[in-house]
Amino acid sequence: MPPDDSPSAATATSGQRVRSSKLTRPDLLEMYRVMALSRTLDERVWLLNRQGKAAIVAAAQGHEAAQIACVFATDPSRDHYLIYYRELTTLLAVGLTPLDLLKGFLSKEGEPMSGGRQFPTHGACRNVDLFSFSNVVGTQLPQAAGVALADKMRGEPNVTVVYFGDGAASQGDCHEAMNFAGIHRLPIIFFCENNRYAISVPLSKQMAVENIAARAAGYGFPGVTLDGTDPIGVYEAVYAAAERARNGGGPTLIEVMVERLFPHTSDDDHTRYRSAEDLRQMRSRDPLPTFEAQLRKAGILDDATHDRIWSEAKRLVNEATEEAEAAPYPQVDQFTRHVFAES
Amino acid sequence: MAVMTVLEAVRQAMLEEMRRDSRVFVMGEDIGARGGVFLATDGFLQEFGEQRVIDTPLAESSIAGIAIGAAVNGMRPIAEIEFADFVWPAMNQIVGEASRIRYGTNGNKFAPLVVRMPYGGGVRGGLYHSQTIDVVFAHQPGLIVIAPCTPYDAKGLLKAAIRADDPVVFLEHKRTYRLVRGEVPEEEYILPIGKADIKRAGSDMTVVSYGLMVHYCLEAARKLSDEGVEAEVVDLRTLAPVDRETFLESVRRTSKAMVVYEDNRTYGIGAEIAATIAQDAFHDLDAPVVRLAGPDVPAMAFAPPFEAEFMLSPEKIAAAMRDLAAY
Ligand SMILES: Cc1ncc(C[n+]2csc(CCOP(=O)(O)OP(=O)(O)O)c2C)c(N)n1
Ligand SMILES: [Mg+2]
C-alpha cells in the first residue's frame, strides 16, 4: 500500500488531488471510501424514514459508482454542478458531510443547502458551485446551459455538469437545453443517469429508440452510453469530455446505465410495477460489490482496509445521526427571510 | 350509501365515465402499472388496457397538449398532472391554449379535456409538493376550475367535468385524499358546475372557502359554536366560473364575511371574493371583509415549524373568527 492511501475521512476530495486521465491507486481507494460512506448514509436515511423521522428519502443506491466518477473527473474547486434529487454520492464527493446531509433529511437547523426549506439535498452549497433549485424535473437543464454560457462569455475554462435521469430526458427543457448548448458549443457535460425507470414508467414507454445518447447527434455533439457501474470507465469518459469542454470543444452527452436499487422514493413500492426477474437482475448490478472485487483483484483493497473503510463510515454516520437528531428545528423567524435581497 | 375517501370517489368517477363512454381515456405519468402515485387510477390498466390508460413520458407540456389535440378531435381525455407543482411546464398549453380554443375559433372548435391535479400543503411536501396554484387558472376566462373537498362533491363534480364541453382544471387537495371520508350514493348522480354549497348554516358570519380549508373552517366553526358564535361556511366548490350569488346571499344575512384560503394572500382568491362582497353587499356589512390566507413567501417550506407557520389551522381560523365576531 502506498503511504498516502488513507485520506482523512473528514476532508473533502475537492482540489485535493491532481487530476489526470488515469486514476491512481489512492484515487481508487478514495472513490471506494466515498461510495461506502454514501451507501452507509443512504441506508441510514431509509431507516430514519421508516422510523418516521425523515419525511422523504430518494436513494442513490446503485448510482454511486457513476456519481463518484463524475466528480473525480471534474474539479469541484471551479466547475459547476447542477444536480437532481438522487445525488447523495455526488454531494459527499464534493465535500458535504454526513451531518450536513442528515440535517437535511431531518430538516434541522444548520442544514447548509436551503436552511431546512427544501427537501433533503436541495438548495445550493456555499463552498462548491453545486445546486439543485427545484423538484420540477428537467428545469436544471436549460439553467445549466446558462451557467456554461456565462463561463464562455467571460472566457473562464470551467465545466458545467448537469445531472438528470432518463425521465427528465423527455422534458422539452432537455431538448431546448441541448439544442442551445450545441449551437453555442458550450462547455457542458450532460450527465444522464439512466436507471431505466421514471418512477414506474419503463424506458420502452419513455422513448422509441435504444438510448438517450443517440440524441446527441441531433444536436451536433458527441454522445456515449456507458456502464454506470464501472467507475473507471465513467471517469475516463467524463475526464475526456471535461478536457474537451475546457478547450472549446463544446458539449458531450454522457449516459450512464445504472440501477435504481430501491423504490423511487420512500413513498413508492416498486413491486407494483417491476417484475421479480427485473428486480433480480437489478440486484446483480450493484456497483459496490463489483468495484470492491475489482479493487481486491488489483491488490488495492485488502480485508483490513475494507473493514477500516466500512467501520469508519459507520462511525461517521452514527455520530452524525446522533448530532442531527439532537439538533433543533430551524427558528420560525427565518421563514420570511430571503424572499428578496436583504439590504 | 357507501362511505369512501375523496381519493376513492375520484377513482370511481373516472371508472364509471370510462365504462360509460369509450371516448374517455386517461393519460399521465405513472398512471398505468403503478396506478398513479396516489393510486387514483388503481386497476385501470387491467380493465381498460394500454390504449385508454396511457403512461406518458415525463413531459407535462406534451401531456396537456396531446390531451387538447385529442379533445378537439372528439375524445374526452383526462390528463393527470402528478402534482400541481409540476404543471408549470404545461401552463402554456393549459392557460395559454386550452382556454382560448373556443373563443379563438369563434366557436368552431372546443376542447373538452379535464386536467386533474393533486395540490395543497400540510403533507411535508416542501416547496415543490405543496403548492396551491388555483388562482393562476381561475384568472383565465375559458377555463373551468373545480376544487371539491368531500367525496360526494368530488365524484359528482368530476363526472360533470368529464362530460363538460369546455376545458376543466380539476384540483384535488392531497391532504383530503385519505383524510376525508364521506357518504356517496350508490346510484349515479352529477353535480352542477358553478354552484357553491353551504356546508354549515350560521347567522353570525359568512366564511367562504374551498378545499382542505373548508374542513378546517368547519372545525373552527364548531369551536366557535361552543362560544355562542354561529358561522356559516360556504364551500365554493367551483372557483371559475364562481358562484357569487350563494356567498352574497349569505353575507346579506350574516353581515360579516371572511375568506379563507391556503394560497399566498396577495392577489389570491380572497381578493376576488372580498372585492365582490365590498361591491355588491357593502350596505349589508357590519365589518371589513377579512382575508385569512398563507403568507407571501414563494412556497411552503419543508421543516415542520415552517410548514406549521405557513399553513392555516382550525386554531388560527377560530382566532380570526373570534376577532371578526367581536368587531
Ligand atoms: C416536472 C415534473 N413532473 C413530475 C415529477 C414527479 N416525478 C418526480 S421524479 C419523477 C421521475 C424521474 O425519473 P428520472 O428522471 O428517470 O430520475 P430517477 O428518479 O429515475 O433517478 C417524476 C415523474 C416532477 N418532480 N417534476
Ligand atoms: Mg430514471
XYZ file of C-alpha atoms and ligand atoms in Angstrom:
697
model
C 0.000 0.000 0.000
C 1.314 3.464 -0.809
C 1.657 5.586 2.348
C -0.824 8.218 1.119
C -3.680 5.793 0.693
C -5.732 6.769 3.672
C -7.149 10.228 3.177
C -8.752 11.664 6.252
C -12.414 10.898 6.231
C -13.310 14.436 7.090
C -11.522 16.052 4.152
C -13.370 16.953 1.035
C -11.993 15.408 -2.092
C -12.237 18.739 -3.860
C -8.979 20.230 -5.034
C -7.053 17.644 -3.076
C -5.780 15.684 -5.973
C -4.022 16.204 -9.241
C -6.495 15.315 -11.900
C -5.191 13.277 -14.762
C -6.619 10.962 -17.339
C -5.542 7.977 -15.246
C -6.675 7.211 -11.738
C -4.045 6.395 -9.130
C -4.382 3.684 -6.517
C -5.166 6.189 -3.742
C -7.764 7.758 -6.024
C -9.447 4.426 -6.489
C -9.419 3.722 -2.818
C -10.810 7.140 -2.044
C -13.578 6.592 -4.573
C -14.435 3.358 -2.871
C -14.391 5.084 0.503
C -16.890 7.725 -0.601
C -19.100 5.083 -2.172
C -19.073 3.137 1.086
C -19.877 6.265 3.044
C -22.705 7.084 0.661
C -24.136 3.598 0.937
C -23.954 3.669 4.717
C -25.619 7.060 4.885
C -28.238 6.056 2.349
C -29.167 3.013 4.399
C -29.367 5.197 7.478
C -31.738 7.728 5.992
C -34.094 4.965 4.900
C -34.064 3.708 8.442
C -34.828 7.206 9.696
C -37.688 7.372 7.238
C -39.102 4.084 8.438
C -38.825 5.385 11.996
C -40.941 8.362 10.977
C -38.096 10.831 11.404
C -37.206 11.614 7.793
C -40.253 12.638 5.772
C -38.876 11.675 2.376
C -35.877 9.809 1.017
C -34.680 9.138 -2.522
C -31.885 6.571 -2.636
C -28.715 6.955 -4.665
C -28.017 3.256 -4.101
C -26.969 1.801 -7.415
C -25.847 5.174 -8.780
C -22.775 5.552 -6.540
C -20.061 4.494 -8.957
C -21.175 6.823 -11.721
C -21.602 9.745 -9.351
C -18.236 9.433 -7.677
C -16.505 9.036 -11.033
C -18.098 12.165 -12.417
C -16.959 14.340 -9.518
C -13.482 12.830 -9.550
C -13.089 13.561 -13.237
C -14.014 17.212 -12.807
C -12.870 19.900 -10.426
C -15.190 20.915 -7.573
C -12.943 23.876 -6.812
C -14.070 25.588 -10.010
C -16.588 23.538 -12.007
C -20.351 23.824 -11.705
C -22.700 21.022 -10.704
C -26.431 21.205 -11.293
C -27.693 18.060 -9.683
C -31.054 16.438 -9.229
C -32.505 14.655 -6.216
C -30.716 11.314 -6.439
C -27.167 12.546 -5.795
C -26.088 11.563 -2.314
C -22.706 10.328 -3.528
C -22.105 13.467 -5.577
C -22.823 15.590 -2.531
C -20.411 13.650 -0.347
C -17.831 13.703 -3.117
C -17.822 17.493 -3.368
C -17.351 17.761 0.369
C -20.664 17.805 2.176
C -20.538 15.849 5.390
C -22.933 13.186 6.612
C -24.017 15.693 9.257
C -24.857 18.330 6.618
C -26.937 15.804 4.763
C -28.615 14.276 7.783
C -29.667 17.714 8.899
C -31.351 17.986 5.510
C -33.169 14.692 5.869
C -34.354 15.668 9.336
C -34.797 19.347 8.315
C -32.800 20.614 11.255
C -31.204 23.945 12.000
C -27.878 24.442 10.281
C -28.860 22.469 7.202
C -26.473 24.122 4.752
C -28.248 23.987 1.389
C -31.664 25.525 1.975
C -31.844 26.209 5.691
C -34.366 23.402 6.018
C -36.737 24.944 3.492
C -36.382 22.287 0.851
C -36.491 18.549 0.550
C -33.228 16.891 1.559
C -30.277 17.568 -0.797
C -31.992 20.541 -2.436
C -30.716 24.091 -2.404
C -27.178 25.248 -3.011
C -23.780 24.693 -1.442
C -21.671 27.557 -0.232
C -18.161 26.327 -0.910
C -18.704 24.444 -4.118
C -20.818 25.614 -7.014
C -23.309 22.830 -6.688
C -27.010 23.458 -6.662
C -30.404 21.900 -7.068
C -33.031 24.582 -7.057
C -36.119 22.604 -7.796
C -38.016 19.330 -7.700
C -39.538 20.116 -11.062
C -37.847 17.537 -13.227
C -35.803 18.921 -16.090
C -35.648 22.583 -15.142
C -31.932 22.354 -14.363
C -31.032 21.564 -17.964
C -31.532 24.965 -19.598
C -30.269 26.608 -16.416
C -27.055 24.636 -16.795
C -26.706 25.823 -20.369
C -26.960 29.338 -18.982
C -24.295 28.660 -16.377
C -21.998 27.364 -19.104
C -22.844 30.314 -21.325
C -21.755 32.747 -18.613
C -18.387 30.988 -18.301
C -17.956 31.059 -22.028
C -18.799 34.770 -22.195
C -16.167 35.516 -19.574
C -13.634 33.160 -21.085
C -13.381 31.045 -17.941
C -12.278 27.463 -18.596
C -14.734 25.824 -16.219
C -17.034 22.961 -16.967
C -20.710 22.725 -16.105
C -22.038 19.269 -15.321
C -25.783 18.853 -15.376
C -27.208 15.674 -13.900
C -30.560 14.248 -14.890
C -32.441 10.977 -15.117
C -33.825 9.140 -18.095
C -37.220 10.539 -17.185
C -36.008 14.109 -17.354
C -34.708 13.482 -20.857
C -38.314 13.581 -22.087
C -38.897 17.143 -20.992
C -38.938 19.864 -23.595
C -36.410 21.654 -21.405
C -33.907 18.880 -22.105
C -34.214 19.234 -25.847
C -34.086 23.003 -25.671
C -31.003 22.992 -23.454
C -29.101 20.562 -25.647
C -30.009 22.411 -28.783
C -28.742 25.714 -27.402
C -25.604 24.115 -25.964
C -24.843 22.579 -29.340
C -25.336 25.821 -31.222
C -23.033 27.723 -28.875
C -20.563 24.873 -28.261
C -20.941 25.404 -24.549
C -18.520 23.863 -22.028
C -21.084 21.489 -20.597
C -21.476 17.807 -19.824
C -24.973 16.393 -19.912
C -24.716 13.554 -17.402
C -27.712 11.281 -17.719
C -28.135 8.646 -15.016
C -30.288 6.169 -16.858
C -31.790 3.716 -14.385
C -34.457 2.587 -16.870
C -37.343 3.982 -14.894
C -39.056 7.299 -14.347
C -40.800 6.237 -11.168
C -42.785 3.347 -12.684
C -42.538 4.212 -16.356
C -40.025 1.953 -18.116
C -37.769 3.115 -20.941
C -39.987 1.467 -23.553
C -42.750 3.915 -22.651
C -40.406 6.885 -22.496
C -38.728 6.630 -25.875
C -38.832 4.644 -29.101
C -35.063 4.415 -29.509
C -32.459 2.353 -27.673
C -30.668 5.001 -25.712
C -30.617 8.658 -24.865
C -27.046 9.265 -26.003
C -28.161 8.725 -29.602
C -29.927 12.063 -29.433
C -26.644 13.962 -29.188
C -26.127 13.554 -32.925
C -29.217 15.659 -33.487
C -27.644 18.496 -31.549
C -24.229 18.304 -33.160
C -22.135 16.966 -30.305
C -20.919 13.544 -29.187
C -22.938 11.206 -27.020
C -21.885 7.958 -25.377
C -23.633 5.258 -23.382
C -21.538 3.687 -20.625
C -21.843 1.074 -17.932
C -22.518 3.219 -14.900
C -21.448 0.515 -12.503
C -17.857 0.875 -13.757
C -16.371 3.954 -12.115
C -13.142 3.799 -14.091
C -14.858 3.810 -17.465
C -17.107 6.664 -16.399
C -14.127 8.566 -15.028
C -12.242 8.329 -18.299
C -15.208 9.446 -20.383
C -16.048 12.383 -18.142
C -12.410 13.387 -17.909
C -12.091 13.467 -21.704
C -15.364 15.372 -22.067
C -14.287 17.912 -19.472
C -10.933 18.439 -21.162
C -12.624 18.969 -24.477
C -15.132 21.381 -22.944
C -12.367 23.423 -21.319
C -10.615 23.659 -24.654
C -13.590 24.980 -26.583
C -14.707 21.614 -27.921
C -18.295 22.014 -26.759
C -20.802 19.740 -25.041
C -20.890 15.997 -24.503
C -23.814 13.815 -23.554
C -22.734 11.007 -21.257
C -25.375 8.447 -20.499
C -24.526 6.032 -17.703
C -26.579 2.879 -17.348
C -27.216 2.370 -13.656
C -29.713 0.615 -11.436
C -32.131 2.152 -9.018
C -31.730 -0.423 -6.263
C -34.578 0.942 -4.194
C -38.082 2.161 -4.951
C -38.250 5.645 -6.474
C -38.597 7.235 -3.046
C -39.680 6.180 0.397
C -43.264 6.801 -0.789
C -43.029 4.257 -3.580
C -43.431 0.482 -3.817
C -41.631 -0.825 -6.885
C -43.108 -4.288 -6.662
C -46.266 -2.738 -8.125
C -44.535 -2.276 -11.448
C -41.238 -4.204 -11.534
C -41.219 -7.941 -12.205
C -39.377 -10.352 -9.932
C -36.969 -11.079 -12.777
C -36.276 -7.387 -13.287
C -35.595 -6.925 -9.588
C -33.272 -9.911 -9.551
C -31.266 -8.553 -12.492
C -31.171 -5.149 -10.902
C -29.587 -6.519 -7.743
C -26.872 -8.222 -9.742
C -25.754 -4.815 -10.975
C -24.950 -3.279 -7.609
C -21.766 -1.261 -8.229
C -20.317 -1.695 -4.746
C -19.503 -5.406 -4.759
C -18.319 -5.123 -8.365
C -15.917 -2.309 -7.607
C -14.792 -3.996 -4.426
C -13.931 -7.174 -6.327
C -12.078 -5.113 -8.913
C -10.014 -3.368 -6.242
C -9.249 -6.602 -4.449
C -8.178 -8.244 -7.674
C -5.835 -5.357 -8.416
C -4.376 -5.672 -4.946
C -5.602 -2.223 -3.956
C -8.043 -3.327 -1.298
C -7.362 -5.897 1.379
C -9.516 -7.092 4.253
C -8.029 -4.684 6.765
C -8.553 -1.629 4.569
C -12.003 -2.803 3.635
C -13.016 -3.205 7.266
C -11.481 0.087 8.247
C -13.363 1.932 5.492
C -16.725 0.455 6.409
C -16.347 0.802 10.158
C -15.181 4.369 9.706
C -18.226 5.076 7.517
C -20.484 3.600 10.136
C -18.848 5.607 12.886
C -19.184 8.849 10.938
C -22.817 8.182 10.123
C -23.621 7.145 13.682
C -22.077 10.269 15.129
C -23.747 12.486 12.569
C -27.106 10.832 13.183
C -26.846 11.476 16.878
C -25.898 15.083 16.373
C -28.559 15.715 13.728
C -31.267 14.095 15.821
C -30.304 16.240 18.784
C -30.279 19.462 16.750
C -33.325 21.753 16.950
C -35.576 22.630 14.042
C -34.843 25.936 12.309
C -36.156 29.043 14.017
C -39.510 30.137 12.675
C -38.311 33.729 12.350
C -36.102 32.573 9.468
C -39.156 31.713 7.477
C -39.869 35.075 5.866
C -36.228 35.812 5.094
C -34.637 35.643 1.637
C -37.748 36.326 -0.362
C -35.930 39.326 -1.810
C -32.448 40.782 -1.387
C -31.864 41.882 2.170
C -30.354 45.330 2.472
C -74.863 4.837 0.624
C -71.232 3.840 0.600
C -68.673 5.591 2.757
C -65.444 6.329 0.941
C -62.459 8.629 0.766
C -62.043 11.553 -1.605
C -59.445 9.511 -3.477
C -61.825 6.613 -3.963
C -64.556 8.981 -5.127
C -62.225 10.421 -7.749
C -61.271 6.942 -8.886
C -64.874 5.815 -9.139
C -65.939 8.888 -11.076
C -63.338 8.151 -13.739
C -64.077 4.454 -13.709
C -67.799 4.980 -14.282
C -67.242 7.536 -17.029
C -64.752 5.296 -18.806
C -67.204 2.410 -18.681
C -69.998 4.632 -19.942
C -68.203 6.460 -22.726
C -65.470 4.955 -24.889
C -64.213 8.432 -25.769
C -62.972 8.898 -22.227
C -59.366 7.911 -21.595
C -56.707 8.728 -19.010
C -53.112 9.777 -19.571
C -50.301 10.891 -17.316
C -47.166 9.824 -15.512
C -47.249 6.527 -13.625
C -50.985 6.068 -14.064
C -50.670 2.613 -15.640
C -48.955 -0.234 -13.806
C -48.343 1.978 -10.769
C -51.989 3.079 -10.732
C -50.949 6.698 -10.246
C -48.700 7.965 -7.482
C -51.781 8.370 -5.288
C -53.486 5.303 -6.792
C -56.318 7.299 -8.360
C -56.187 5.013 -11.395
C -55.532 1.806 -9.499
C -56.732 -1.130 -11.583
C -57.461 0.942 -14.696
C -54.741 -0.605 -16.826
C -56.096 -4.084 -16.126
C -59.645 -3.093 -17.002
C -59.163 -0.759 -19.965
C -55.743 -1.644 -21.403
C -52.875 0.453 -22.650
C -54.910 2.196 -25.340
C -57.050 4.015 -22.819
C -54.648 4.160 -19.898
C -51.549 5.849 -21.239
C -48.394 6.060 -19.180
C -46.762 9.108 -20.707
C -43.151 10.214 -20.817
C -42.225 12.739 -18.151
C -43.227 15.808 -20.138
C -46.129 17.884 -18.895
C -46.383 20.279 -21.812
C -46.999 17.324 -24.095
C -49.437 15.713 -21.673
C -51.619 18.807 -21.804
C -51.057 19.487 -25.497
C -51.842 15.917 -26.541
C -54.980 15.961 -24.401
C -56.047 19.172 -26.109
C -55.498 17.690 -29.554
C -57.399 14.518 -28.762
C -60.218 16.540 -27.199
C -60.505 18.783 -30.219
C -60.696 15.619 -32.314
C -63.652 14.165 -30.454
C -62.175 12.342 -27.483
C -62.673 13.031 -23.767
C -59.186 12.887 -22.283
C -58.487 13.064 -18.587
C -54.897 14.180 -18.174
C -53.273 13.724 -14.803
C -50.544 16.069 -13.694
C -48.724 14.164 -10.956
C -48.569 17.156 -8.594
C -49.905 20.653 -9.248
C -46.365 21.868 -8.563
C -45.304 20.186 -11.815
C -47.923 21.749 -14.049
C -45.750 24.755 -14.804
C -44.201 23.253 -17.943
C -47.779 22.726 -19.185
C -49.012 26.230 -18.419
C -48.664 27.373 -21.973
C -50.878 24.537 -23.199
C -53.497 24.866 -20.448
C -53.704 28.560 -19.653
C -52.334 29.874 -22.919
C -54.020 27.483 -25.339
C -56.888 25.356 -23.998
C -58.675 28.384 -22.598
C -58.745 30.181 -25.941
C -59.687 27.465 -28.397
C -63.449 28.005 -28.364
C -63.133 31.783 -28.284
C -60.362 31.935 -30.850
C -62.228 29.796 -33.366
C -65.450 31.689 -32.912
C -66.968 28.502 -31.526
C -65.862 26.277 -34.422
C -63.720 24.110 -32.175
C -63.718 23.258 -28.499
C -61.502 21.238 -26.208
C -63.395 19.101 -23.685
C -60.431 17.881 -21.669
C -60.036 17.502 -17.937
C -56.682 18.179 -16.322
C -56.647 16.654 -12.858
C -54.013 17.567 -10.353
C -53.358 16.968 -6.678
C -52.434 20.200 -4.911
C -52.065 21.713 -1.473
C -49.918 21.548 1.608
C -49.746 20.201 5.074
C -48.161 16.994 3.842
C -44.471 17.791 4.493
C -44.128 18.390 0.779
C -41.755 21.335 0.890
C -41.506 23.924 -1.855
C -42.447 21.604 -4.699
C -45.064 19.240 -3.363
C -47.288 21.681 -1.509
C -48.276 24.365 -3.940
C -51.749 25.828 -4.258
C -51.833 27.465 -7.655
C -55.569 27.595 -8.302
C -55.717 31.284 -8.856
C -53.456 31.087 -11.893
C -56.132 29.042 -13.628
C -59.106 30.807 -12.108
C -57.891 34.103 -13.506
C -58.111 32.776 -17.045
C -61.543 33.016 -18.675
C -62.246 29.949 -20.766
C -61.081 27.520 -18.103
C -63.452 25.866 -15.663
C -61.731 25.375 -12.325
C -63.176 22.932 -9.805
C -61.828 22.221 -6.320
C -64.056 19.856 -4.318
C -63.439 18.882 -0.715
C -65.724 15.937 0.027
C -66.097 12.521 -1.605
C -69.658 13.361 -2.638
C -68.652 16.596 -4.328
C -65.526 15.110 -5.854
C -67.408 12.316 -7.550
C -70.353 14.352 -8.759
C -68.211 17.197 -9.992
C -65.573 15.071 -11.689
C -68.268 13.291 -13.655
C -69.687 16.660 -14.617
C -66.206 17.823 -15.610
C -65.649 14.831 -17.876
C -68.977 15.498 -19.599
C -68.444 19.249 -19.871
C -67.717 20.668 -23.302
C -65.025 23.018 -22.041
C -61.564 22.538 -20.576
C -61.664 21.814 -16.859
C -58.870 22.074 -14.344
C -59.829 19.712 -11.549
C -57.973 20.325 -8.303
C -57.786 17.642 -5.650
C -56.335 18.538 -2.284
C -53.781 15.842 -1.414
C -54.465 16.094 2.272
C -58.150 15.349 1.757
C -57.448 12.236 -0.335
C -57.340 9.797 2.534
C -58.229 12.041 5.440
C -61.733 12.961 4.379
C -64.358 10.252 4.219
C -67.999 10.678 3.445
C -71.144 9.161 2.058
C -71.589 8.710 -1.660
C -74.866 7.460 -3.179
C -74.815 4.108 -4.939
C -76.847 5.473 -7.832
C -75.416 7.747 -10.465
C -75.516 11.489 -9.882
C -73.949 14.552 -11.440
C -73.425 17.829 -9.618
C -73.773 21.197 -11.301
C -70.559 23.029 -12.138
C -70.521 26.621 -10.892
C -72.637 26.057 -7.777
C -71.287 26.735 -4.303
C -72.563 24.764 -1.355
C -73.361 25.884 2.166
C -71.586 23.282 4.271
C -72.750 24.723 7.581
C -75.541 27.171 8.297
C -74.987 30.049 10.696
C -76.200 33.561 11.308
C -73.215 35.468 12.719
C -70.715 35.486 9.872
C -70.080 34.014 6.443
C -66.861 32.127 5.908
C -66.065 31.472 2.263
C -63.516 28.786 1.458
C -62.740 25.702 -0.637
C -60.604 22.590 -0.483
C -58.998 21.380 2.718
C -59.642 24.753 4.330
C -63.391 24.074 4.296
C -62.781 21.250 6.759
C -60.626 23.481 8.920
C -63.310 26.188 8.796
C -65.956 23.683 9.831
C -63.828 22.583 12.760
C -63.267 26.202 13.758
C -66.990 26.905 13.405
C -67.790 24.049 15.787
C -65.413 25.533 18.348
C -66.993 28.967 17.940
C -70.432 27.468 18.293
C -69.498 26.401 21.820
C -68.703 30.042 22.443
C -72.062 31.164 21.090
C -70.955 32.306 17.630
C -72.558 30.639 14.612
C -70.510 30.812 11.438
C -71.930 29.909 8.053
C -69.402 28.040 5.921
C -69.699 28.393 2.158
C -67.725 25.943 0.039
C -67.118 27.479 -3.383
C -66.527 24.056 -4.989
C -66.144 25.688 -8.407
C -63.610 28.514 -8.472
C -64.360 29.544 -12.035
C -66.919 30.453 -13.078
C -67.507 31.437 -9.481
C -70.962 31.314 -7.881
C -71.279 34.833 -6.481
C -74.946 34.564 -5.594
C -74.539 31.949 -2.875
C -71.983 33.831 -0.811
C -73.539 37.234 -1.440
C -76.892 35.974 -0.270
C -75.220 34.540 2.818
C -73.362 37.768 3.613
C -76.588 39.726 3.298
C -77.955 37.601 6.131
C -74.873 37.480 8.374
C -73.379 40.955 7.710
C -69.833 39.726 8.264
C -67.529 37.933 5.882
C -64.222 36.164 5.886
C -62.405 34.380 3.061
C -60.107 31.520 3.988
C -57.620 30.082 1.503
C -54.373 28.207 1.705
C -52.585 30.029 -1.093
C -50.440 33.135 -0.679
C -52.607 36.016 0.336
C -51.809 38.683 -2.221
C -53.775 38.651 -5.487
C -55.402 35.424 -4.318
C -58.975 34.079 -4.478
C -59.710 36.185 -1.411
C -59.161 39.391 -3.340
C -61.898 38.474 -5.800
C -64.370 37.342 -3.159
C -63.697 40.298 -0.877
C -63.985 42.768 -3.735
C -67.246 41.208 -4.869
C -68.672 41.445 -1.360
C -67.451 45.008 -0.956
C -69.060 45.960 -4.222
C -72.337 44.066 -4.051
C -73.066 43.745 -0.349
C -71.436 46.865 1.036
C -74.518 48.157 2.748
C -75.104 44.854 4.485
C -71.645 44.703 6.047
C -71.009 45.343 9.728
C -67.244 44.773 9.481
C -64.446 44.878 6.924
C -64.112 41.661 4.929
C -61.307 39.539 6.338
C -58.815 37.608 4.215
C -57.136 34.758 6.021
C -54.513 33.092 3.856
C -50.965 31.901 3.538
C -48.088 34.344 3.840
C -46.441 35.921 0.810
C -43.371 33.721 0.670
C -42.539 31.837 -2.541
C -43.787 28.463 -1.313
C -44.407 26.292 1.696
C -41.094 25.371 3.296
C -40.199 21.863 4.426
C -39.126 21.991 8.082
C -42.081 21.279 10.397
C -42.068 24.727 12.059
C -42.016 26.420 8.653
C -44.881 24.331 7.380
C -46.913 24.993 10.508
C -46.218 28.686 10.115
C -47.380 28.715 6.511
C -50.455 26.519 6.857
C -53.670 27.739 8.322
C -55.146 25.573 11.035
C -58.530 25.274 12.728
C -56.987 27.192 15.655
C -55.797 30.087 13.510
C -59.151 30.226 11.756
C -61.052 30.097 15.043
C -58.969 33.000 16.336
C -59.789 35.074 13.257
C -63.454 34.172 13.592
C -63.428 35.323 17.207
C -61.947 38.664 16.203
C -64.489 39.109 13.463
C -67.361 38.163 15.772
C -66.152 40.739 18.288
C -65.810 43.522 15.727
C -41.993 18.204 -13.966
C -42.152 17.066 -13.031
N -43.050 16.109 -13.317
C -43.229 15.076 -12.489
C -42.494 14.974 -11.352
C -42.697 13.787 -10.410
N -41.511 12.955 -10.530
C -40.516 13.095 -9.645
S -39.235 12.162 -10.066
C -40.011 11.511 -11.396
C -39.321 10.507 -12.251
C -37.971 10.954 -12.683
O -37.320 9.909 -13.317
P -35.847 10.066 -13.807
O -35.641 11.394 -14.436
O -35.565 8.886 -14.640
O -34.970 10.040 -12.480
P -34.807 8.852 -11.422
O -35.754 9.153 -10.311
O -35.109 7.577 -12.092
O -33.400 8.928 -10.971
C -41.277 12.046 -11.516
C -42.232 11.676 -12.559
C -41.592 16.019 -11.069
N -40.860 16.017 -9.951
N -41.433 17.037 -11.923
Mg -34.791 7.075 -14.050
